[in-house]
mmCIF file of C-alpha atoms in Angstrom:
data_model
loop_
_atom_site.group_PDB
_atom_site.id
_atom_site.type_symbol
_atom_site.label_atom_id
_atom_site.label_comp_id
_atom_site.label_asym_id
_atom_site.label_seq_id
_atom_site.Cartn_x
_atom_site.Cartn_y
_atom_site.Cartn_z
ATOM 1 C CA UNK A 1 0.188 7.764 -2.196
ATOM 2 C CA UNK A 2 -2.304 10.115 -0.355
ATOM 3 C CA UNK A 3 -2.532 12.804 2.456
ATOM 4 C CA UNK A 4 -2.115 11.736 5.763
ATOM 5 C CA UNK A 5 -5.287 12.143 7.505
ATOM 6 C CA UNK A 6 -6.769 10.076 4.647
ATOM 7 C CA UNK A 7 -3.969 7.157 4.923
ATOM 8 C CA UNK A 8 -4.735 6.665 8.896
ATOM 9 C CA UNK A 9 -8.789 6.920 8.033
ATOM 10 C CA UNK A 10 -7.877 4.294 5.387
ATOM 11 C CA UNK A 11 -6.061 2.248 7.813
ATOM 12 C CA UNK A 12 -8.471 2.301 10.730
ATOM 13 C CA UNK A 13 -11.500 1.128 7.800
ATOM 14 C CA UNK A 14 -9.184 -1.600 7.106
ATOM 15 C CA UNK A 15 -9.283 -3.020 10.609
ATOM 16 C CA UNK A 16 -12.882 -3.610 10.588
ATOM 17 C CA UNK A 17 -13.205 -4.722 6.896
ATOM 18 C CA UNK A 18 -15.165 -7.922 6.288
ATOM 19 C CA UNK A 19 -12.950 -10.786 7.229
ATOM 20 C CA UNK A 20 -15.463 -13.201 4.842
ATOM 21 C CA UNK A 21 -14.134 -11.493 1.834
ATOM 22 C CA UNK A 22 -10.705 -10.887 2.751
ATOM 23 C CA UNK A 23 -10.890 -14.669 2.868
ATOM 24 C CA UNK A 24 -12.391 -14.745 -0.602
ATOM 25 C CA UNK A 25 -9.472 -12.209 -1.808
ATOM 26 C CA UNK A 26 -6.860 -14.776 0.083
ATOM 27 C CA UNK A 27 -7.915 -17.465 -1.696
ATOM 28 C CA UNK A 28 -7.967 -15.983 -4.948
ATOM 29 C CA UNK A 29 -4.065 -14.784 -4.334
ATOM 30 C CA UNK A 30 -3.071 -18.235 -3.776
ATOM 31 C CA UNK A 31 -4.734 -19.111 -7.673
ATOM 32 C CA UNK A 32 -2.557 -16.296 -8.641
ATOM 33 C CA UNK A 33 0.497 -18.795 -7.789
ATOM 34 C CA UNK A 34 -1.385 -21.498 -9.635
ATOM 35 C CA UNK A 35 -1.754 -19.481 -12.592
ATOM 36 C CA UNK A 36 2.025 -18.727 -12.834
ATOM 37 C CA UNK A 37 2.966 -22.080 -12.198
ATOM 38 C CA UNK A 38 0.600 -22.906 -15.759
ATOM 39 C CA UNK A 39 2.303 -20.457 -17.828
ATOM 40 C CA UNK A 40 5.932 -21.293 -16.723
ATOM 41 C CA UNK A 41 4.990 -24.454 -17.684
ATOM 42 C CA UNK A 42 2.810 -23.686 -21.220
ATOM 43 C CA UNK A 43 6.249 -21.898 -22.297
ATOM 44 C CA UNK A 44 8.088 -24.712 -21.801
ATOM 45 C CA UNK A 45 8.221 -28.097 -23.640
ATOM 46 C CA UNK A 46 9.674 -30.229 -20.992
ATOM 47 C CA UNK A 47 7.492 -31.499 -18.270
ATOM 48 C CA UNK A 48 7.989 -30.026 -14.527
ATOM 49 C CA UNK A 49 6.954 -31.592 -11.596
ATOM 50 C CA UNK A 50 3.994 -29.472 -10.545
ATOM 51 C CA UNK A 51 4.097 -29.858 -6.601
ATOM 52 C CA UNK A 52 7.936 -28.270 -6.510
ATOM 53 C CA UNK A 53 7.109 -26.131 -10.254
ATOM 54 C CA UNK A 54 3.875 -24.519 -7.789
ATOM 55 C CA UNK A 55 6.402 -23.674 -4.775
ATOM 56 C CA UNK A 56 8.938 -22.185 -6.905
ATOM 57 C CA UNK A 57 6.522 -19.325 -7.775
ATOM 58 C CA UNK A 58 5.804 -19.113 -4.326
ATOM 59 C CA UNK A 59 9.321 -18.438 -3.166
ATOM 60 C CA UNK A 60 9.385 -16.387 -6.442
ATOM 61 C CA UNK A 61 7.183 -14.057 -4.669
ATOM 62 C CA UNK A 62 9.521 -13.066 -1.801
ATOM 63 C CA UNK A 63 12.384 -13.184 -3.723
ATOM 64 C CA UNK A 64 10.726 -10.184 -6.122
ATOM 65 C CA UNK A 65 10.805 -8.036 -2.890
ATOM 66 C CA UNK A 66 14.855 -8.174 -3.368
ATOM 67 C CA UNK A 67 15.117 -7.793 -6.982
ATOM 68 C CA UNK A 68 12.948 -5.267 -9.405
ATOM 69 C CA UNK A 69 10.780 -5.226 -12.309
ATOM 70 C CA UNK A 70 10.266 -9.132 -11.745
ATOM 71 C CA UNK A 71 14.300 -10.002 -11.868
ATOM 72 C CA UNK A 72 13.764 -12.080 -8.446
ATOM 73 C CA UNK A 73 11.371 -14.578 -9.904
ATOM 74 C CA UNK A 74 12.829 -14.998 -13.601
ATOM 75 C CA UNK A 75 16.315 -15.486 -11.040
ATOM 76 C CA UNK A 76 14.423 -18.054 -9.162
ATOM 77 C CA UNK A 77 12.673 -19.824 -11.821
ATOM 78 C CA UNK A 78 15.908 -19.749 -13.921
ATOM 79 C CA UNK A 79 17.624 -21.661 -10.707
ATOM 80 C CA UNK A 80 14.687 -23.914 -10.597
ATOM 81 C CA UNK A 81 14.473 -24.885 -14.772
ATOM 82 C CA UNK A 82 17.883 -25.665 -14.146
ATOM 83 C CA UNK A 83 18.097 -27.866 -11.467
ATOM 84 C CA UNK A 84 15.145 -29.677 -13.293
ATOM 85 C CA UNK A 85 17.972 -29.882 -16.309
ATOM 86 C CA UNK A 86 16.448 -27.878 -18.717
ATOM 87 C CA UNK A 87 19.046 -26.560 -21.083
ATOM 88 C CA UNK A 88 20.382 -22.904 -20.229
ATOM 89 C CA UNK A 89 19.430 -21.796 -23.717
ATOM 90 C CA UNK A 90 15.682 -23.107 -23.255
ATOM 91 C CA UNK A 91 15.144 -21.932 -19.600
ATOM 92 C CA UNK A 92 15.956 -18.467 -20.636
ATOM 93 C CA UNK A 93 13.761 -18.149 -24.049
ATOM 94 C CA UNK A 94 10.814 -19.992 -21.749
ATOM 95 C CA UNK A 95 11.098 -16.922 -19.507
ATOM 96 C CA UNK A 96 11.523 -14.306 -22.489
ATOM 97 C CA UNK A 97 8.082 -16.235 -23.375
ATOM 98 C CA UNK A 98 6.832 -15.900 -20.278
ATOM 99 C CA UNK A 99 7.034 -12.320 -20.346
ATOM 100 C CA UNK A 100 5.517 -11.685 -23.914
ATOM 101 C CA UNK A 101 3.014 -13.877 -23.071
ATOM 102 C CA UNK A 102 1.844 -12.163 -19.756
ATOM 103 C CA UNK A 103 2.344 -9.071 -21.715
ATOM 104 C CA UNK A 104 0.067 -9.991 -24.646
ATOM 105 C CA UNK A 105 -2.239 -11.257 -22.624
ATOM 106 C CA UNK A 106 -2.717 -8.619 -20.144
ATOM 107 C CA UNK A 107 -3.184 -6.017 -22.727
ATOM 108 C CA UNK A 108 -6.199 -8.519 -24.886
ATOM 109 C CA UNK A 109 -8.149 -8.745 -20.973
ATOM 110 C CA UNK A 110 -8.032 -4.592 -20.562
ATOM 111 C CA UNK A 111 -8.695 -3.499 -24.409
ATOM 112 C CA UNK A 112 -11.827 -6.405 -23.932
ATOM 113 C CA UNK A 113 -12.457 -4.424 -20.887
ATOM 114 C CA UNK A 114 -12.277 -0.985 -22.364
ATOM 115 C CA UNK A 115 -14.252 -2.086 -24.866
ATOM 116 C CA UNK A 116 -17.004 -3.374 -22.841
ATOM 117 C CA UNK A 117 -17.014 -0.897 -20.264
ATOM 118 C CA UNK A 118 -18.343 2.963 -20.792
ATOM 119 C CA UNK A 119 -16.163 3.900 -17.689
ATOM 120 C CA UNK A 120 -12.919 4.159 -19.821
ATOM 121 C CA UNK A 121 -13.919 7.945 -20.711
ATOM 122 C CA UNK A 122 -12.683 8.908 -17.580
ATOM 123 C CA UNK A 123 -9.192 6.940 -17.587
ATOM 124 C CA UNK A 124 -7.729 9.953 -19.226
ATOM 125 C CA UNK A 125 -5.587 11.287 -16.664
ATOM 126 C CA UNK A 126 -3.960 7.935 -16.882
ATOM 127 C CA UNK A 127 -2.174 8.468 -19.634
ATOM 128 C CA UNK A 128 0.878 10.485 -19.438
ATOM 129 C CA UNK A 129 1.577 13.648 -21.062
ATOM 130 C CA UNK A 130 3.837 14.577 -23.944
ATOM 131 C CA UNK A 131 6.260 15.820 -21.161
ATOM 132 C CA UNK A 132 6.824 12.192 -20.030
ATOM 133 C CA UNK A 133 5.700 10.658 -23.475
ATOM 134 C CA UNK A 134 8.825 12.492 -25.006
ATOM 135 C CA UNK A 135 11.647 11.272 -22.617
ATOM 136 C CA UNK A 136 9.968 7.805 -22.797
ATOM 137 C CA UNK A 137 9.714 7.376 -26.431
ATOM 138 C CA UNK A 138 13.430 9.177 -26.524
ATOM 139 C CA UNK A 139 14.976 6.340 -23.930
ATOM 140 C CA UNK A 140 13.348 3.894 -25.925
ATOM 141 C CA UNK A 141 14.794 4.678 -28.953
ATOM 142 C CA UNK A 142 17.954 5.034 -27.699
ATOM 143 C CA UNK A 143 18.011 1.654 -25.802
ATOM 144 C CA UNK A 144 17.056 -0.055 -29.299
ATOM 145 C CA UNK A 145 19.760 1.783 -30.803
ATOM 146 C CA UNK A 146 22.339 0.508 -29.003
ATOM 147 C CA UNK A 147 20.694 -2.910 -28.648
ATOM 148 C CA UNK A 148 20.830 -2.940 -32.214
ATOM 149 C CA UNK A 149 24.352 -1.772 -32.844
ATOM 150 C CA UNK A 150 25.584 -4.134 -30.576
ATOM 151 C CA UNK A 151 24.069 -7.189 -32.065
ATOM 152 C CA UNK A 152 25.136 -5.770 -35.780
ATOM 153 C CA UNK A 153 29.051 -4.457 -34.692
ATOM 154 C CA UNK A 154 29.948 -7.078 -31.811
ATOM 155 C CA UNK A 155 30.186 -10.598 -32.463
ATOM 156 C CA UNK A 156 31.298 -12.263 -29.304
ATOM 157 C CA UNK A 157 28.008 -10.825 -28.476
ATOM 158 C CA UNK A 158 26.004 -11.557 -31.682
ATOM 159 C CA UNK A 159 26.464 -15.280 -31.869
ATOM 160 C CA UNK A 160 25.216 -16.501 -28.625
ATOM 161 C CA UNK A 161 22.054 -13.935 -29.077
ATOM 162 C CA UNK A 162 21.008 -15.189 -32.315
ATOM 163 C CA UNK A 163 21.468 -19.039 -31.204
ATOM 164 C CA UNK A 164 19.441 -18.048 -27.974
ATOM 165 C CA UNK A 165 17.067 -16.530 -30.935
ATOM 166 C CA UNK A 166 16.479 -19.804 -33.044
ATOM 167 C CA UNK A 167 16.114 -21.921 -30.001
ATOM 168 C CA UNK A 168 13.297 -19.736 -28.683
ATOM 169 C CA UNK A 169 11.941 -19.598 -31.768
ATOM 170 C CA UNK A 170 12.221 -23.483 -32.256
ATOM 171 C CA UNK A 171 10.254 -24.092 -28.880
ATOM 172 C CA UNK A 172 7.786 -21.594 -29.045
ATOM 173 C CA UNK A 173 6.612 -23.541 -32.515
ATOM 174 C CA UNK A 174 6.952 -26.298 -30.387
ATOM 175 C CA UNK A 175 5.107 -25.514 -27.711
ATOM 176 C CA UNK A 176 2.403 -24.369 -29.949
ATOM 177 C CA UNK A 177 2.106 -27.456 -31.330
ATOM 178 C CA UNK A 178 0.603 -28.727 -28.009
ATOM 179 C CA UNK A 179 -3.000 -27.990 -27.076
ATOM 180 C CA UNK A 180 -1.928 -28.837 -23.507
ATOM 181 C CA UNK A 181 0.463 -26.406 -23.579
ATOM 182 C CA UNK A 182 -1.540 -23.642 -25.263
ATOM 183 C CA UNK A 183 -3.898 -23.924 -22.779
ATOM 184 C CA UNK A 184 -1.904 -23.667 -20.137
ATOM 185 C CA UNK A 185 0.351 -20.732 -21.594
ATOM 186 C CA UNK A 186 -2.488 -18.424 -22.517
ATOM 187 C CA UNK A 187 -5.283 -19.992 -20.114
ATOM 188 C CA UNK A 188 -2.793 -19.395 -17.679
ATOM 189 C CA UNK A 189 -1.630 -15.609 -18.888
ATOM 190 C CA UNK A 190 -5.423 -14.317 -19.294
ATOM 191 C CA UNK A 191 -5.918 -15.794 -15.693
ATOM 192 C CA UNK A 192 -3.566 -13.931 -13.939
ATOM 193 C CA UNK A 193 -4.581 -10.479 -14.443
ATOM 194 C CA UNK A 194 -8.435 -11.493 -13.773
ATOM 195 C CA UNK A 195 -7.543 -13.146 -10.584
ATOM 196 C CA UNK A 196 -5.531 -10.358 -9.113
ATOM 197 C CA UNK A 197 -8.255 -8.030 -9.869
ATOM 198 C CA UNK A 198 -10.764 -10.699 -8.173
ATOM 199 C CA UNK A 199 -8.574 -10.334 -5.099
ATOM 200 C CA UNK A 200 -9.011 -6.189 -5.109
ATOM 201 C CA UNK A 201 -12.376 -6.692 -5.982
ATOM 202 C CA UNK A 202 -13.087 -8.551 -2.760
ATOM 203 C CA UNK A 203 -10.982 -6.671 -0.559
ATOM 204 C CA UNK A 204 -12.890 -3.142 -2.079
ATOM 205 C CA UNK A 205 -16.396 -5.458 -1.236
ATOM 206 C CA UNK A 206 -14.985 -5.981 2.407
ATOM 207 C CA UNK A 207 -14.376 -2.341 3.182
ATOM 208 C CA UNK A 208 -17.753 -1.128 1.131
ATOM 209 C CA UNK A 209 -15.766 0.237 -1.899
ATOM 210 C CA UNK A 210 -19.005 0.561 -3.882
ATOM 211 C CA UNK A 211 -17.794 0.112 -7.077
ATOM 212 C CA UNK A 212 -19.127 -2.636 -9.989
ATOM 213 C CA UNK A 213 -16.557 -5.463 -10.251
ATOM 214 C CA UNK A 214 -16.037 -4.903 -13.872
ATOM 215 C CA UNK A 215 -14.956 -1.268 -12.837
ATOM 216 C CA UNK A 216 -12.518 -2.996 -10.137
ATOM 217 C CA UNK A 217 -10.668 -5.022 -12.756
ATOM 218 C CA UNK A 218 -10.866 -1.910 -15.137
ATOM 219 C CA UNK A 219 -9.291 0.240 -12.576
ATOM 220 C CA UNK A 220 -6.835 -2.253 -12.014
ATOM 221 C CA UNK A 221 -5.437 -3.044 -15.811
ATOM 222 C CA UNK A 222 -5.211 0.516 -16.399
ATOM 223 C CA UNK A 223 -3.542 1.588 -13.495
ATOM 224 C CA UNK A 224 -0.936 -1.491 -14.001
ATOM 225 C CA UNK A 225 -0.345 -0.384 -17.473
ATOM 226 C CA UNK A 226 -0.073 3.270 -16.917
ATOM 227 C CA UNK A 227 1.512 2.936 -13.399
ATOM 228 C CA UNK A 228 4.042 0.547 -14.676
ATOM 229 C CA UNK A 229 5.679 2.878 -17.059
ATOM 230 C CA UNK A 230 6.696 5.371 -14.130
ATOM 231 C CA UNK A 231 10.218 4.866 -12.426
ATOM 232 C CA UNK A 232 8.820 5.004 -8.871
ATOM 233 C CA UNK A 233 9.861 1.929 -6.364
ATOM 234 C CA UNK A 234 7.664 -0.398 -4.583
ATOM 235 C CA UNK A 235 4.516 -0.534 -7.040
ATOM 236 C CA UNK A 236 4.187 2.727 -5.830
ATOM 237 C CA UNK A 237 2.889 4.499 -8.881
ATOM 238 C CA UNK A 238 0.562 1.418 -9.611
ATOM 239 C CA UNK A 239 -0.844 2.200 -5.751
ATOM 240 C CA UNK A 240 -1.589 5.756 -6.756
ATOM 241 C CA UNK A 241 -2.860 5.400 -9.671
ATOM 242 C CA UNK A 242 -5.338 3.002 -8.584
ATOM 243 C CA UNK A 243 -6.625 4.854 -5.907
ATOM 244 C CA UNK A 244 -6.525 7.698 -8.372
ATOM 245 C CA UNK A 245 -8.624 5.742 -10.682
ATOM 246 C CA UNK A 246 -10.776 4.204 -7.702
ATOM 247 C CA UNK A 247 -11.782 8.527 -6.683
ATOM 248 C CA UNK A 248 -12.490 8.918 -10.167
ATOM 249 C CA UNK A 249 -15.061 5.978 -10.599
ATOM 250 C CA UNK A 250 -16.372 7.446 -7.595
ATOM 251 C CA UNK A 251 -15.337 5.639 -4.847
ATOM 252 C CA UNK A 252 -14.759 7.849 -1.051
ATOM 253 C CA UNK A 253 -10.710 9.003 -1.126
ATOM 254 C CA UNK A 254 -10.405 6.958 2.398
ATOM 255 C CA UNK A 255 -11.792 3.807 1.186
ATOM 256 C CA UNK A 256 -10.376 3.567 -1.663
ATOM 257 C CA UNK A 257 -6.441 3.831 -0.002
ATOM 258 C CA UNK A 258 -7.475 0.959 2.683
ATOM 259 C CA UNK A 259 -9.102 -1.303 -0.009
ATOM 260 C CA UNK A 260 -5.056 -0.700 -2.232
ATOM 261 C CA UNK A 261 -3.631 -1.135 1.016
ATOM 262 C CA UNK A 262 -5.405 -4.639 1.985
ATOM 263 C CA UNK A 263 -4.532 -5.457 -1.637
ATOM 264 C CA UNK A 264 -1.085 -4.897 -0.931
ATOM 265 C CA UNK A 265 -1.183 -6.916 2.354
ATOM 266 C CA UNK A 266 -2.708 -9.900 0.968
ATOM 267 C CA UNK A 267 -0.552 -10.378 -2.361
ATOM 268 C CA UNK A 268 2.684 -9.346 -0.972
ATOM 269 C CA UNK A 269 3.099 -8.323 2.716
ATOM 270 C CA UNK A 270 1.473 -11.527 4.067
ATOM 271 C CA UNK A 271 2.833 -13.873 1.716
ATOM 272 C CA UNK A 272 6.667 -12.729 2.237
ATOM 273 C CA UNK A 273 7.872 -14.270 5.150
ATOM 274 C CA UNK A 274 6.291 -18.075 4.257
ATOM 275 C CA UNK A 275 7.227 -17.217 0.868
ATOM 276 C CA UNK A 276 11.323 -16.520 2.234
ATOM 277 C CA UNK A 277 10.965 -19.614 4.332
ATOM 278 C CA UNK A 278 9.652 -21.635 1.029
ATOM 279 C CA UNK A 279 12.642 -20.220 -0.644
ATOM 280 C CA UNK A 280 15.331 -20.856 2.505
ATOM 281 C CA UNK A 281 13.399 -24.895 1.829
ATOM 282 C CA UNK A 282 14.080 -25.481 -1.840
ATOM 283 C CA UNK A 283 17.358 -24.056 -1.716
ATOM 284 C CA UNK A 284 18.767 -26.128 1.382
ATOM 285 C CA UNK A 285 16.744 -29.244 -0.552
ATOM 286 C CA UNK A 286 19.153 -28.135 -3.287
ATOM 287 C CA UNK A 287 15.876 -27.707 -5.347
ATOM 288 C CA UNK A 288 17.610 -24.159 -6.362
#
């Protein structure tokens, strides 16, 4: 992510950050939970019981560490819709809807920001070059390609895709049909990216970060978006590209790797062992 000298200084800055906001940023990543639990249950018509809906997406959490790209918690919360008896058909478009949804959402809260914020002009590094644009926008094509042949040539393949098709289509009229479940969908979806940013925001205002808030959450749409694109393990490109970003808006090199590494520690190093043993729970309660 950084040079070494400026990882330990970022370490040693961490140890003496302001515990009163790395409260703040603790409590916020527990809403984070909360908001998950809304959308998984906006994209969804059936009702879920909320105390054991909220504790699947906390065992979601640990179980991401095992699987990429968010394959742990669509696993987990396919185990859970299930044992609630939701249909296979409708657990799996409510997670494809999930997904969009977050998406959309996520990309409406950082063109708002870029909008309202002059710092955007200096974002441009962000965005990858025609060297990586190419080879992106060549794998993508490719991987619709073949998507698309199979679902025109292959029929074992093509029925049970375009059923799974009409009955996501079916409850995502449904759902929209519900202000309850509006609300909680995209309530729920614009939350999430605002409160993760509130929780870097106070971890950078423990350590002295120095930069606006709206620059915080700025820093950290953009960095998601662009560092989510790159094959690297671990969030790792999202980590340097938001203390890329974080230099760029100004912020000292040092502070800002401790303020992405408290991040870190508070939304997924911390959370992972009570978030295995909430797992080990519902599964052995044959909640999984």
């Amino acid at each position: 992510m950084t040079n070494r000298p400026v990882l330990v200084e970022g370490i040693r800055r961490l140890v003496t950050a302001d515990p009163g906001w790395l409260l703040a940023g603790a409590g916020l990543t527990c809403l984070s939970w909360v908001a998950a639990s809304c959308v998984r249950q906006g994209a969804l018509p059936d009702r879920l019981p909320p105390g054991l809906l909220l504790a699947s997406q906390f065992a979601a959490g640990a179980a991401n560490h095992a699987l990429p790209g968010g394959l742990g918690a669509h696993a987990v919360t396919l185990r859970f819709l299930r044992g609630q008896g939701v249909p296979l058909n409708r657990a799996s478009a409510s997670i494809g809807l999930y997904s969009l949804v977050r998406s959309g959402a996520k990309a409406l809260v950082l063109l708002a920001f870029l909008a309202a914020s002059p710092a955007w002009r200096r974002l441009g590094a962000l965005v990858p070059d025609e060297r990586l644009l190419v080879p992106m926008a060549a794998g993508t094509g490719a991987v619709v390609a073949v998507v698309g042949a199979v679902m025109v040539f292959v029929r074992p393949v093509r029925r049970p895709v375009t059923g799974l098709v009409r009955s996501a289509l079916a409850d995502v009229r449904l759902v929209h049909s519900r202000p309850g479940r509006v609300i909680a969908l995209w309530g729920g979806a614009v939350s999430m990216p605002l409160v993760q940013a509130g929780t870097l925001a106070c971890v950078g205002a423990s350590l002295g970060l120095g930069l606006p808030w709206e620059q915080v959450v700025l820093a950290h749409l953009a960095a998601g978006t662009a560092g989510g694109a790159l094959p690297a393990p671990g969030g790792l490109a999202v980590d340097a590209a938001l203390v890329w970003t974080f230099v760029t808006f100004g912020a000292a090199p040092a502070v800002a790797t401790a303020t992405v590494i408290g991040y870190r520690v508070l939304t997924d190093w911390l959370p992972l062992l009570p978030g295995a043993l909430v797992l080990s729970a519902l599964m052995r309660a044959e909640v999984l």
